[in-house]
Structures are given as C-alpha cells and as structure tokens.
Amino acid sequence: NAGVTQTPKFQVLKTGQSMTLQCAQDMNHEYMSWYRQDPGMGLRLIHYSVGAGITDQGEVPNGYNVSRSTTEDFPLRLLSAAPSQTSVYFCASSPLHRGQNQPQHFGDGTRLSIL
Amino acid sequence: DAKTTQPNSMESNEEEPVHLPCNHSTISGTDYIHWYRQLPSQGPEYVIHGLTSNVNNRMASLAIAEDRKSSTLILHRATLRDAAVYYCILRELSGGSNYKLTFGKGTLLTVNP
C-alpha cells in the first residue's frame, strides 16, 4: 500500500527560486495537510484542505501556497524560497466522514535546504 | 488547544516495559488524548487514542488517570524499533472541520540493547 507519497525526498534551492513539493495519497481521504518541522521542534501546520477546491491556512502559512484540484493530490508551492524555509516538510491525510479522531497518515517527508 | 507536558527524554532496556507519562491538567471534557510517534527520518505514526477508559491495541496501551489530568503510554516490551520521539496530543472533538494536530516537542525514547 502506497499511503501518502511525497516527492522529492531531498531538494536544495537557491534563495528566490520557486518549487513545488508534491503530496499524493491513494486512500481517498478528504483531509490533507502540510506541516514543517524544524530541528528540535514539533511539527507546525502550514495549510490544510478538507476536500477538492477547499483550502485554509494553518499556523505558519506565509510564503507558501496550496491548491487542491483532486482528492488525491495536495501540492505545496514555495513562490520565492528563503533560507528561513529550510526545514523538513510532511504531508498528512485522514478521512473526514468518520470524525476527527481518525488517525492521520503521514508521508516520509521532503528535506528542503535553501542556500 | 489544551497544553501537554512530557519529559524531554527517557531511556529503556530492550524487552522491558516502558511507561511514557503525559500531563494535561487543563484538559476539557471533550478532549481526546492521542499519541503519535516519529521514528528517525520518518513521518509521525499514529499509536493510540482514548477519552476516559484505558485502551489497548497491537502497538501499545494507554492508561488514563481517573481525573484525566494525566495519561501514560505503555509499551509492554520495548524493542530497538521503538526508539522514537513520542508525542502526546489533545484533540477537541468539535463540530468544525479543523483536524489540526498540535505537536509539542515530545519525549525522545532511547532503547538500549
């Protein structure tokens, strides 16, 4: 079972470059989200979506854009990368219809360095 | 979100039980207690959750104090693969669509062979 797949696993960017982090899930989950994790810290929510066409901001949304055109995919875009965005990014998904206590499934992360 | 407090680190020996504590003195009546863990270089993984009663699953047990101000995640026989950061998270069961998980720094569990 693929679960939540994130690509790429590693990326190095220069300041000012743009890129898209990909996230795909094959479990037909309505809820998807993006977190970032900085050294020694817990995960912080960037953006989330409760279904195709619906997105909302999390705790640290500045510098990031998202869209949700299909149930399966939830890409995260960095329009102009900054060194402060160096982090490990995790995508997660869960079903909505069985309530908020459903376990969230996480990908293995994208390790992003901005020089 | 209500706050949780966990020790920064704990150590255990392989094949021995491990009790990971979590304090949540400001928990409300509708907050569920969730545990996730994060193995090195991986994303978080769901472990278990509960409301009032103790819970068991194939991975662990969750013991919840009678006043719900604390809980303990129990790994019955630690293996080297259980070495991870363990996060205790409170989730309010509301009617909204916010499924956010609020992660603290968690407890780093080291398992000695």
JSON list of C-alpha atoms in Angstrom, two decimals:
[
{"chain": "A", "resi": 1, "resn": "ASN", "atom": "CA", "xyz": [0.00, 0.00, 0.00]},
{"chain": "A", "resi": 2, "resn": "ALA", "atom": "CA", "xyz": [1.45, 3.35, -1.03]},
{"chain": "A", "resi": 3, "resn": "GLY", "atom": "CA", "xyz": [-0.35, 5.50, 1.57]},
{"chain": "A", "resi": 4, "resn": "VAL", "atom": "CA", "xyz": [0.97, 9.09, 1.48]},
{"chain": "A", "resi": 5, "resn": "THR", "atom": "CA", "xyz": [3.75, 9.68, -1.05]},
{"chain": "A", "resi": 6, "resn": "GLN", "atom": "CA", "xyz": [5.92, 12.77, -1.00]},
{"chain": "A", "resi": 7, "resn": "THR", "atom": "CA", "xyz": [8.32, 13.85, -3.72]},
{"chain": "A", "resi": 8, "resn": "PRO", "atom": "CA", "xyz": [11.10, 14.77, -3.86]},
{"chain": "A", "resi": 9, "resn": "LYS", "atom": "CA", "xyz": [12.73, 13.33, -0.74]},
{"chain": "A", "resi": 10, "resn": "PHE", "atom": "CA", "xyz": [15.56, 15.89, -0.81]},
{"chain": "A", "resi": 11, "resn": "GLN", "atom": "CA", "xyz": [15.93, 19.26, -2.51]},
{"chain": "A", "resi": 12, "resn": "VAL", "atom": "CA", "xyz": [18.43, 22.11, -2.43]},
{"chain": "A", "resi": 13, "resn": "LEU", "atom": "CA", "xyz": [17.32, 25.51, -3.69]},
{"chain": "A", "resi": 14, "resn": "LYS", "atom": "CA", "xyz": [18.85, 28.93, -4.01]},
{"chain": "A", "resi": 15, "resn": "THR", "atom": "CA", "xyz": [17.20, 31.92, -2.39]},
{"chain": "A", "resi": 16, "resn": "GLY", "atom": "CA", "xyz": [14.49, 33.30, -4.65]},
{"chain": "A", "resi": 17, "resn": "GLN", "atom": "CA", "xyz": [13.86, 30.10, -6.57]},
{"chain": "A", "resi": 18, "resn": "SER", "atom": "CA", "xyz": [10.43, 28.56, -6.70]},
{"chain": "A", "resi": 19, "resn": "MET", "atom": "CA", "xyz": [9.42, 24.95, -6.41]},
{"chain": "A", "resi": 20, "resn": "THR", "atom": "CA", "xyz": [6.51, 22.65, -5.72]},
{"chain": "A", "resi": 21, "resn": "LEU", "atom": "CA", "xyz": [6.54, 19.86, -3.15]},
{"chain": "A", "resi": 22, "resn": "GLN", "atom": "CA", "xyz": [4.27, 17.05, -4.23]},
{"chain": "A", "resi": 23, "resn": "CYS", "atom": "CA", "xyz": [1.97, 15.01, -2.00]},
{"chain": "A", "resi": 24, "resn": "ALA", "atom": "CA", "xyz": [-0.31, 12.22, -3.17]},
{"chain": "A", "resi": 25, "resn": "GLN", "atom": "CA", "xyz": [-2.47, 9.76, -1.25]},
{"chain": "A", "resi": 26, "resn": "ASP", "atom": "CA", "xyz": [-4.31, 6.71, -2.53]},
{"chain": "A", "resi": 27, "resn": "MET", "atom": "CA", "xyz": [-6.70, 6.21, 0.40]},
{"chain": "A", "resi": 28, "resn": "ASN", "atom": "CA", "xyz": [-9.47, 8.54, -0.85]},
{"chain": "A", "resi": 29, "resn": "HIS", "atom": "CA", "xyz": [-9.01, 10.76, 2.22]},
{"chain": "A", "resi": 30, "resn": "GLU", "atom": "CA", "xyz": [-10.81, 14.08, 2.22]},
{"chain": "A", "resi": 31, "resn": "TYR", "atom": "CA", "xyz": [-8.49, 15.82, 4.68]},
{"chain": "A", "resi": 32, "resn": "MET", "atom": "CA", "xyz": [-4.92, 16.64, 3.70]},
{"chain": "A", "resi": 33, "resn": "SER", "atom": "CA", "xyz": [-2.41, 18.94, 5.33]},
{"chain": "A", "resi": 34, "resn": "TRP", "atom": "CA", "xyz": [1.17, 20.19, 5.23]},
{"chain": "A", "resi": 35, "resn": "TYR", "atom": "CA", "xyz": [3.45, 20.57, 8.25]},
{"chain": "A", "resi": 36, "resn": "ARG", "atom": "CA", "xyz": [7.01, 21.77, 8.64]},
{"chain": "A", "resi": 37, "resn": "GLN", "atom": "CA", "xyz": [9.43, 20.50, 11.26]},
{"chain": "A", "resi": 38, "resn": "ASP", "atom": "CA", "xyz": [12.47, 22.47, 12.32]},
{"chain": "A", "resi": 39, "resn": "PRO", "atom": "CA", "xyz": [15.34, 20.97, 14.37]},
{"chain": "A", "resi": 40, "resn": "GLY", "atom": "CA", "xyz": [14.36, 20.09, 17.93]},
{"chain": "A", "resi": 41, "resn": "MET", "atom": "CA", "xyz": [10.79, 21.19, 17.43]},
{"chain": "A", "resi": 42, "resn": "GLY", "atom": "CA", "xyz": [7.42, 19.60, 16.89]},
{"chain": "A", "resi": 43, "resn": "LEU", "atom": "CA", "xyz": [5.51, 19.86, 13.63]},
{"chain": "A", "resi": 44, "resn": "ARG", "atom": "CA", "xyz": [3.73, 23.10, 12.75]},
{"chain": "A", "resi": 45, "resn": "LEU", "atom": "CA", "xyz": [0.74, 23.26, 10.42]},
{"chain": "A", "resi": 46, "resn": "ILE", "atom": "CA", "xyz": [1.19, 25.29, 7.22]},
{"chain": "A", "resi": 47, "resn": "HIS", "atom": "CA", "xyz": [-2.03, 24.71, 5.21]},
{"chain": "A", "resi": 48, "resn": "TYR", "atom": "CA", "xyz": [-4.80, 22.17, 5.14]},
{"chain": "A", "resi": 49, "resn": "SER", "atom": "CA", "xyz": [-7.69, 21.07, 2.93]},
{"chain": "A", "resi": 50, "resn": "VAL", "atom": "CA", "xyz": [-10.97, 19.32, 3.69]},
{"chain": "A", "resi": 51, "resn": "GLY", "atom": "CA", "xyz": [-11.69, 18.42, 0.08]},
{"chain": "A", "resi": 52, "resn": "ALA", "atom": "CA", "xyz": [-11.10, 19.29, -3.56]},
{"chain": "A", "resi": 53, "resn": "GLY", "atom": "CA", "xyz": [-11.38, 23.02, -4.09]},
{"chain": "A", "resi": 54, "resn": "ILE", "atom": "CA", "xyz": [-11.21, 23.86, -0.37]},
{"chain": "A", "resi": 55, "resn": "THR", "atom": "CA", "xyz": [-8.05, 25.02, 1.40]},
{"chain": "A", "resi": 56, "resn": "ASP", "atom": "CA", "xyz": [-7.31, 27.02, 4.51]},
{"chain": "A", "resi": 57, "resn": "GLN", "atom": "CA", "xyz": [-4.36, 28.44, 6.40]},
{"chain": "A", "resi": 58, "resn": "GLY", "atom": "CA", "xyz": [-2.71, 26.81, 9.34]},
{"chain": "A", "resi": 59, "resn": "GLU", "atom": "CA", "xyz": [-0.31, 28.19, 11.91]},
{"chain": "A", "resi": 60, "resn": "VAL", "atom": "CA", "xyz": [2.58, 29.25, 9.62]},
{"chain": "A", "resi": 61, "resn": "PRO", "atom": "CA", "xyz": [1.17, 29.89, 6.10]},
{"chain": "A", "resi": 62, "resn": "ASN", "atom": "CA", "xyz": [3.33, 32.84, 4.99]},
{"chain": "A", "resi": 63, "resn": "GLY", "atom": "CA", "xyz": [5.49, 32.12, 1.95]},
{"chain": "A", "resi": 64, "resn": "TYR", "atom": "CA", "xyz": [3.51, 29.05, 0.92]},
{"chain": "A", "resi": 65, "resn": "ASN", "atom": "CA", "xyz": [0.61, 28.45, -1.47]},
{"chain": "A", "resi": 66, "resn": "VAL", "atom": "CA", "xyz": [-1.55, 25.37, -1.88]},
{"chain": "A", "resi": 67, "resn": "SER", "atom": "CA", "xyz": [-4.32, 24.17, -4.14]},
{"chain": "A", "resi": 68, "resn": "ARG", "atom": "CA", "xyz": [-6.49, 21.04, -4.17]},
{"chain": "A", "resi": 69, "resn": "SER", "atom": "CA", "xyz": [-7.83, 20.19, -7.60]},
{"chain": "A", "resi": 70, "resn": "THR", "atom": "CA", "xyz": [-8.25, 16.47, -6.90]},
{"chain": "A", "resi": 71, "resn": "THR", "atom": "CA", "xyz": [-8.86, 14.34, -3.82]},
{"chain": "A", "resi": 72, "resn": "GLU", "atom": "CA", "xyz": [-5.54, 12.56, -4.30]},
{"chain": "A", "resi": 73, "resn": "ASP", "atom": "CA", "xyz": [-3.09, 15.47, -4.65]},
{"chain": "A", "resi": 74, "resn": "PHE", "atom": "CA", "xyz": [-2.19, 18.41, -2.44]},
{"chain": "A", "resi": 75, "resn": "PRO", "atom": "CA", "xyz": [0.92, 20.25, -3.71]},
{"chain": "A", "resi": 76, "resn": "LEU", "atom": "CA", "xyz": [2.74, 22.88, -1.66]},
{"chain": "A", "resi": 77, "resn": "ARG", "atom": "CA", "xyz": [4.32, 25.78, -3.56]},
{"chain": "A", "resi": 78, "resn": "LEU", "atom": "CA", "xyz": [7.18, 27.98, -2.47]},
{"chain": "A", "resi": 79, "resn": "LEU", "atom": "CA", "xyz": [6.99, 31.05, -4.73]},
{"chain": "A", "resi": 80, "resn": "SER", "atom": "CA", "xyz": [10.28, 32.66, -3.70]},
{"chain": "A", "resi": 81, "resn": "ALA", "atom": "CA", "xyz": [12.33, 30.45, -1.40]},
{"chain": "A", "resi": 82, "resn": "ALA", "atom": "CA", "xyz": [14.00, 31.98, 1.65]},
{"chain": "A", "resi": 83, "resn": "PRO", "atom": "CA", "xyz": [16.63, 30.46, 3.99]},
{"chain": "A", "resi": 84, "resn": "SER", "atom": "CA", "xyz": [14.02, 30.53, 6.80]},
{"chain": "A", "resi": 85, "resn": "GLN", "atom": "CA", "xyz": [12.08, 27.91, 4.84]},
{"chain": "A", "resi": 86, "resn": "THR", "atom": "CA", "xyz": [14.86, 25.36, 5.26]},
{"chain": "A", "resi": 87, "resn": "SER", "atom": "CA", "xyz": [13.03, 22.55, 7.01]},
{"chain": "A", "resi": 88, "resn": "VAL", "atom": "CA", "xyz": [11.57, 19.08, 6.71]},
{"chain": "A", "resi": 89, "resn": "TYR", "atom": "CA", "xyz": [8.09, 19.12, 5.23]},
{"chain": "A", "resi": 90, "resn": "PHE", "atom": "CA", "xyz": [5.48, 16.48, 5.99]},
{"chain": "A", "resi": 91, "resn": "CYS", "atom": "CA", "xyz": [2.19, 15.83, 4.27]},
{"chain": "A", "resi": 92, "resn": "ALA", "atom": "CA", "xyz": [-0.65, 14.06, 6.11]},
{"chain": "A", "resi": 93, "resn": "SER", "atom": "CA", "xyz": [-4.12, 12.79, 5.28]},
{"chain": "A", "resi": 94, "resn": "SER", "atom": "CA", "xyz": [-7.12, 11.34, 7.06]},
{"chain": "A", "resi": 95, "resn": "PRO", "atom": "CA", "xyz": [-10.75, 10.54, 6.35]},
{"chain": "A", "resi": 96, "resn": "LEU", "atom": "CA", "xyz": [-13.32, 13.14, 7.37]},
{"chain": "A", "resi": 97, "resn": "HIS", "atom": "CA", "xyz": [-16.55, 11.25, 7.45]},
{"chain": "A", "resi": 98, "resn": "ARG", "atom": "CA", "xyz": [-15.73, 9.10, 10.47]},
{"chain": "A", "resi": 99, "resn": "GLY", "atom": "CA", "xyz": [-14.89, 12.05, 12.67]},
{"chain": "A", "resi": 100, "resn": "GLN", "atom": "CA", "xyz": [-11.91, 13.98, 13.91]},
{"chain": "A", "resi": 101, "resn": "ASN", "atom": "CA", "xyz": [-10.39, 11.13, 15.88]},
{"chain": "A", "resi": 102, "resn": "GLN", "atom": "CA", "xyz": [-9.37, 9.23, 12.79]},
{"chain": "A", "resi": 103, "resn": "PRO", "atom": "CA", "xyz": [-5.62, 8.62, 12.69]},
{"chain": "A", "resi": 104, "resn": "GLN", "atom": "CA", "xyz": [-3.68, 10.86, 10.37]},
{"chain": "A", "resi": 105, "resn": "HIS", "atom": "CA", "xyz": [-1.31, 9.18, 7.91]},
{"chain": "A", "resi": 106, "resn": "PHE", "atom": "CA", "xyz": [1.98, 10.93, 7.25]},
{"chain": "A", "resi": 107, "resn": "GLY", "atom": "CA", "xyz": [4.43, 10.75, 4.38]},
{"chain": "A", "resi": 108, "resn": "ASP", "atom": "CA", "xyz": [8.15, 10.31, 4.96]},
{"chain": "A", "resi": 109, "resn": "GLY", "atom": "CA", "xyz": [8.92, 13.96, 4.37]},
{"chain": "A", "resi": 110, "resn": "THR", "atom": "CA", "xyz": [10.80, 16.24, 1.99]},
{"chain": "A", "resi": 111, "resn": "ARG", "atom": "CA", "xyz": [14.07, 17.64, 3.30]},
{"chain": "A", "resi": 112, "resn": "LEU", "atom": "CA", "xyz": [14.49, 21.11, 1.85]},
{"chain": "A", "resi": 113, "resn": "SER", "atom": "CA", "xyz": [17.57, 23.31, 2.10]},
{"chain": "A", "resi": 114, "resn": "ILE", "atom": "CA", "xyz": [17.57, 26.92, 0.91]},
{"chain": "A", "resi": 115, "resn": "LEU", "atom": "CA", "xyz": [21.01, 28.43, 0.32]},
{"chain": "B", "resi": 1, "resn": "ASP", "atom": "CA", "xyz": [-5.67, 23.70, 22.25]},
{"chain": "B", "resi": 2, "resn": "ALA", "atom": "CA", "xyz": [-5.02, 22.44, 25.76]},
{"chain": "B", "resi": 3, "resn": "LYS", "atom": "CA", "xyz": [-1.36, 22.01, 26.63]},
{"chain": "B", "resi": 4, "resn": "THR", "atom": "CA", "xyz": [0.50, 18.77, 27.36]},
{"chain": "B", "resi": 5, "resn": "THR", "atom": "CA", "xyz": [3.75, 18.30, 29.27]},
{"chain": "B", "resi": 6, "resn": "GLN", "atom": "CA", "xyz": [6.12, 15.40, 28.61]},
{"chain": "B", "resi": 7, "resn": "PRO", "atom": "CA", "xyz": [9.65, 14.61, 29.77]},
{"chain": "B", "resi": 8, "resn": "ASN", "atom": "CA", "xyz": [12.26, 15.55, 27.19]},
{"chain": "B", "resi": 9, "resn": "SER", "atom": "CA", "xyz": [13.83, 12.10, 27.15]},
{"chain": "B", "resi": 10, "resn": "MET", "atom": "CA", "xyz": [13.59, 8.61, 28.63]},
{"chain": "B", "resi": 11, "resn": "GLU", "atom": "CA", "xyz": [15.70, 5.51, 28.43]},
{"chain": "B", "resi": 12, "resn": "SER", "atom": "CA", "xyz": [14.73, 1.86, 28.49]},
{"chain": "B", "resi": 13, "resn": "ASN", "atom": "CA", "xyz": [16.26, -1.55, 28.01]},
{"chain": "B", "resi": 14, "resn": "GLU", "atom": "CA", "xyz": [15.20, -3.89, 25.26]},
{"chain": "B", "resi": 15, "resn": "GLU", "atom": "CA", "xyz": [12.39, -6.31, 26.15]},
{"chain": "B", "resi": 16, "resn": "GLU", "atom": "CA", "xyz": [11.43, -4.33, 29.25]},
{"chain": "B", "resi": 17, "resn": "PRO", "atom": "CA", "xyz": [8.18, -2.35, 29.66]},
{"chain": "B", "resi": 18, "resn": "VAL", "atom": "CA", "xyz": [8.24, 1.39, 29.11]},
{"chain": "B", "resi": 19, "resn": "HIS", "atom": "CA", "xyz": [5.87, 3.90, 30.69]},
{"chain": "B", "resi": 20, "resn": "LEU", "atom": "CA", "xyz": [5.78, 7.27, 28.94]},
{"chain": "B", "resi": 21, "resn": "PRO", "atom": "CA", "xyz": [3.97, 9.93, 31.01]},
{"chain": "B", "resi": 22, "resn": "CYS", "atom": "CA", "xyz": [1.98, 12.92, 29.83]},
{"chain": "B", "resi": 23, "resn": "ASN", "atom": "CA", "xyz": [0.44, 15.66, 31.97]},
{"chain": "B", "resi": 24, "resn": "HIS", "atom": "CA", "xyz": [-2.57, 17.58, 30.68]},
{"chain": "B", "resi": 25, "resn": "SER", "atom": "CA", "xyz": [-4.02, 19.38, 33.70]},
{"chain": "B", "resi": 26, "resn": "THR", "atom": "CA", "xyz": [-6.16, 21.78, 31.60]},
{"chain": "B", "resi": 27, "resn": "ILE", "atom": "CA", "xyz": [-7.86, 19.03, 29.59]},
{"chain": "B", "resi": 28, "resn": "SER", "atom": "CA", "xyz": [-11.52, 19.65, 28.85]},
{"chain": "B", "resi": 29, "resn": "GLY", "atom": "CA", "xyz": [-14.30, 17.11, 28.91]},
{"chain": "B", "resi": 30, "resn": "THR", "atom": "CA", "xyz": [-14.38, 16.82, 25.11]},
{"chain": "B", "resi": 31, "resn": "ASP", "atom": "CA", "xyz": [-10.62, 16.44, 24.57]},
{"chain": "B", "resi": 32, "resn": "TYR", "atom": "CA", "xyz": [-9.37, 13.07, 23.35]},
{"chain": "B", "resi": 33, "resn": "ILE", "atom": "CA", "xyz": [-5.82, 12.01, 24.21]},
{"chain": "B", "resi": 34, "resn": "HIS", "atom": "CA", "xyz": [-3.82, 10.92, 21.16]},
{"chain": "B", "resi": 35, "resn": "TRP", "atom": "CA", "xyz": [-0.32, 9.51, 20.91]},
{"chain": "B", "resi": 36, "resn": "TYR", "atom": "CA", "xyz": [1.87, 9.58, 17.82]},
{"chain": "B", "resi": 37, "resn": "ARG", "atom": "CA", "xyz": [5.48, 8.57, 17.44]},
{"chain": "B", "resi": 38, "resn": "GLN", "atom": "CA", "xyz": [8.16, 9.61, 14.99]},
{"chain": "B", "resi": 39, "resn": "LEU", "atom": "CA", "xyz": [10.95, 7.20, 14.12]},
{"chain": "B", "resi": 40, "resn": "PRO", "atom": "CA", "xyz": [14.23, 8.67, 12.86]},
{"chain": "B", "resi": 41, "resn": "SER", "atom": "CA", "xyz": [13.93, 10.14, 9.36]},
{"chain": "B", "resi": 42, "resn": "GLN", "atom": "CA", "xyz": [10.25, 9.23, 9.09]},
{"chain": "B", "resi": 43, "resn": "GLY", "atom": "CA", "xyz": [6.92, 10.98, 9.40]},
{"chain": "B", "resi": 44, "resn": "PRO", "atom": "CA", "xyz": [4.82, 10.68, 12.56]},
{"chain": "B", "resi": 45, "resn": "GLU", "atom": "CA", "xyz": [2.87, 7.46, 13.05]},
{"chain": "B", "resi": 46, "resn": "TYR", "atom": "CA", "xyz": [-0.40, 7.09, 14.95]},
{"chain": "B", "resi": 47, "resn": "VAL", "atom": "CA", "xyz": [-0.10, 4.92, 18.06]},
{"chain": "B", "resi": 48, "resn": "ILE", "atom": "CA", "xyz": [-3.31, 5.06, 20.08]},
{"chain": "B", "resi": 49, "resn": "HIS", "atom": "CA", "xyz": [-6.02, 7.36, 21.45]},
{"chain": "B", "resi": 50, "resn": "GLY", "atom": "CA", "xyz": [-8.61, 7.41, 24.22]},
{"chain": "B", "resi": 51, "resn": "LEU", "atom": "CA", "xyz": [-11.10, 9.54, 26.13]},
{"chain": "B", "resi": 52, "resn": "THR", "atom": "CA", "xyz": [-11.68, 8.13, 29.62]},
{"chain": "B", "resi": 53, "resn": "SER", "atom": "CA", "xyz": [-11.17, 4.39, 29.67]},
{"chain": "B", "resi": 54, "resn": "ASN", "atom": "CA", "xyz": [-7.88, 2.59, 29.26]},
{"chain": "B", "resi": 55, "resn": "VAL", "atom": "CA", "xyz": [-7.25, 1.43, 25.70]},
{"chain": "B", "resi": 56, "resn": "ASN", "atom": "CA", "xyz": [-5.20, -1.38, 24.20]},
{"chain": "B", "resi": 57, "resn": "ASN", "atom": "CA", "xyz": [-4.12, -2.08, 20.65]},
{"chain": "B", "resi": 58, "resn": "ARG", "atom": "CA", "xyz": [-1.42, -4.11, 18.96]},
{"chain": "B", "resi": 59, "resn": "MET", "atom": "CA", "xyz": [1.17, -1.36, 19.42]},
{"chain": "B", "resi": 60, "resn": "ALA", "atom": "CA", "xyz": [0.62, -0.14, 22.97]},
{"chain": "B", "resi": 61, "resn": "SER", "atom": "CA", "xyz": [-1.72, 0.51, 25.89]},
{"chain": "B", "resi": 62, "resn": "LEU", "atom": "CA", "xyz": [-3.00, 3.86, 27.09]},
{"chain": "B", "resi": 63, "resn": "ALA", "atom": "CA", "xyz": [-3.73, 4.33, 30.78]},
{"chain": "B", "resi": 64, "resn": "ILE", "atom": "CA", "xyz": [-5.78, 7.43, 31.61]},
{"chain": "B", "resi": 65, "resn": "ALA", "atom": "CA", "xyz": [-5.98, 8.80, 35.14]},
{"chain": "B", "resi": 66, "resn": "GLU", "atom": "CA", "xyz": [-9.40, 8.96, 36.73]},
{"chain": "B", "resi": 67, "resn": "ASP", "atom": "CA", "xyz": [-9.35, 12.78, 36.75]},
{"chain": "B", "resi": 68, "resn": "ARG", "atom": "CA", "xyz": [-7.97, 12.75, 33.17]},
{"chain": "B", "resi": 69, "resn": "LYS", "atom": "CA", "xyz": [-5.22, 15.21, 34.09]},
{"chain": "B", "resi": 70, "resn": "SER", "atom": "CA", "xyz": [-2.55, 12.73, 33.10]},
{"chain": "B", "resi": 71, "resn": "SER", "atom": "CA", "xyz": [-2.05, 9.65, 30.97]},
{"chain": "B", "resi": 72, "resn": "THR", "atom": "CA", "xyz": [0.62, 7.05, 30.36]},
{"chain": "B", "resi": 73, "resn": "LEU", "atom": "CA", "xyz": [1.56, 5.30, 27.14]},
{"chain": "B", "resi": 74, "resn": "ILE", "atom": "CA", "xyz": [2.74, 1.79, 27.88]},
{"chain": "B", "resi": 75, "resn": "LEU", "atom": "CA", "xyz": [4.96, -0.23, 25.57]},
{"chain": "B", "resi": 76, "resn": "HIS", "atom": "CA", "xyz": [4.81, -3.71, 27.05]},
{"chain": "B", "resi": 77, "resn": "ARG", "atom": "CA", "xyz": [8.11, -5.00, 25.66]},
{"chain": "B", "resi": 78, "resn": "ALA", "atom": "CA", "xyz": [10.35, -2.35, 24.16]},
{"chain": "B", "resi": 79, "resn": "THR", "atom": "CA", "xyz": [12.31, -3.25, 21.05]},
{"chain": "B", "resi": 80, "resn": "LEU", "atom": "CA", "xyz": [15.06, -1.32, 19.29]},
{"chain": "B", "resi": 81, "resn": "ARG", "atom": "CA", "xyz": [12.47, -0.36, 16.69]},
{"chain": "B", "resi": 82, "resn": "ASP", "atom": "CA", "xyz": [10.51, 1.53, 19.37]},
{"chain": "B", "resi": 83, "resn": "ALA", "atom": "CA", "xyz": [13.26, 4.14, 19.69]},
{"chain": "B", "resi": 84, "resn": "ALA", "atom": "CA", "xyz": [11.48, 7.31, 18.58]},
{"chain": "B", "resi": 85, "resn": "VAL", "atom": "CA", "xyz": [10.03, 10.63, 19.68]},
{"chain": "B", "resi": 86, "resn": "TYR", "atom": "CA", "xyz": [6.62, 10.09, 21.28]},
{"chain": "B", "resi": 87, "resn": "TYR", "atom": "CA", "xyz": [4.06, 12.89, 21.12]},
{"chain": "B", "resi": 88, "resn": "CYS", "atom": "CA", "xyz": [1.06, 13.22, 23.44]},
{"chain": "B", "resi": 89, "resn": "ILE", "atom": "CA", "xyz": [-1.62, 15.38, 21.77]},
{"chain": "B", "resi": 90, "resn": "LEU", "atom": "CA", "xyz": [-5.05, 16.55, 22.88]},
{"chain": "B", "resi": 91, "resn": "ARG", "atom": "CA", "xyz": [-7.73, 16.76, 20.21]},
{"chain": "B", "resi": 92, "resn": "GLU", "atom": "CA", "xyz": [-11.00, 18.52, 20.78]},
{"chain": "B", "resi": 93, "resn": "LEU", "atom": "CA", "xyz": [-13.91, 16.71, 19.24]},
{"chain": "B", "resi": 94, "resn": "SER", "atom": "CA", "xyz": [-15.81, 19.67, 17.83]},
{"chain": "B", "resi": 95, "resn": "GLY", "atom": "CA", "xyz": [-18.29, 20.12, 15.04]},
{"chain": "B", "resi": 96, "resn": "GLY", "atom": "CA", "xyz": [-15.86, 22.12, 12.95]},
{"chain": "B", "resi": 97, "resn": "SER", "atom": "CA", "xyz": [-13.58, 20.97, 10.19]},
{"chain": "B", "resi": 98, "resn": "ASN", "atom": "CA", "xyz": [-10.29, 21.68, 11.92]},
{"chain": "B", "resi": 99, "resn": "TYR", "atom": "CA", "xyz": [-8.41, 18.39, 12.09]},
{"chain": "B", "resi": 100, "resn": "LYS", "atom": "CA", "xyz": [-5.17, 20.04, 13.14]},
{"chain": "B", "resi": 101, "resn": "LEU", "atom": "CA", "xyz": [-2.73, 18.11, 15.31]},
{"chain": "B", "resi": 102, "resn": "THR", "atom": "CA", "xyz": [-0.76, 20.35, 17.68]},
{"chain": "B", "resi": 103, "resn": "PHE", "atom": "CA", "xyz": [2.64, 18.79, 18.26]},
{"chain": "B", "resi": 104, "resn": "GLY", "atom": "CA", "xyz": [4.85, 19.68, 21.21]},
{"chain": "B", "resi": 105, "resn": "LYS", "atom": "CA", "xyz": [8.49, 18.58, 21.48]},
{"chain": "B", "resi": 106, "resn": "GLY", "atom": "CA", "xyz": [7.57, 15.08, 22.68]},
{"chain": "B", "resi": 107, "resn": "THR", "atom": "CA", "xyz": [9.67, 12.53, 24.56]},
{"chain": "B", "resi": 108, "resn": "LEU", "atom": "CA", "xyz": [12.75, 11.04, 22.94]},
{"chain": "B", "resi": 109, "resn": "LEU", "atom": "CA", "xyz": [12.82, 7.34, 23.88]},
{"chain": "B", "resi": 110, "resn": "THR", "atom": "CA", "xyz": [16.16, 5.58, 23.72]},
{"chain": "B", "resi": 111, "resn": "VAL", "atom": "CA", "xyz": [16.11, 1.76, 23.85]},
{"chain": "B", "resi": 112, "resn": "ASN", "atom": "CA", "xyz": [19.32, 0.07, 24.94]},
{"chain": "B", "resi": 113, "resn": "PRO", "atom": "CA", "xyz": [20.16, -3.43, 23.63]}
]
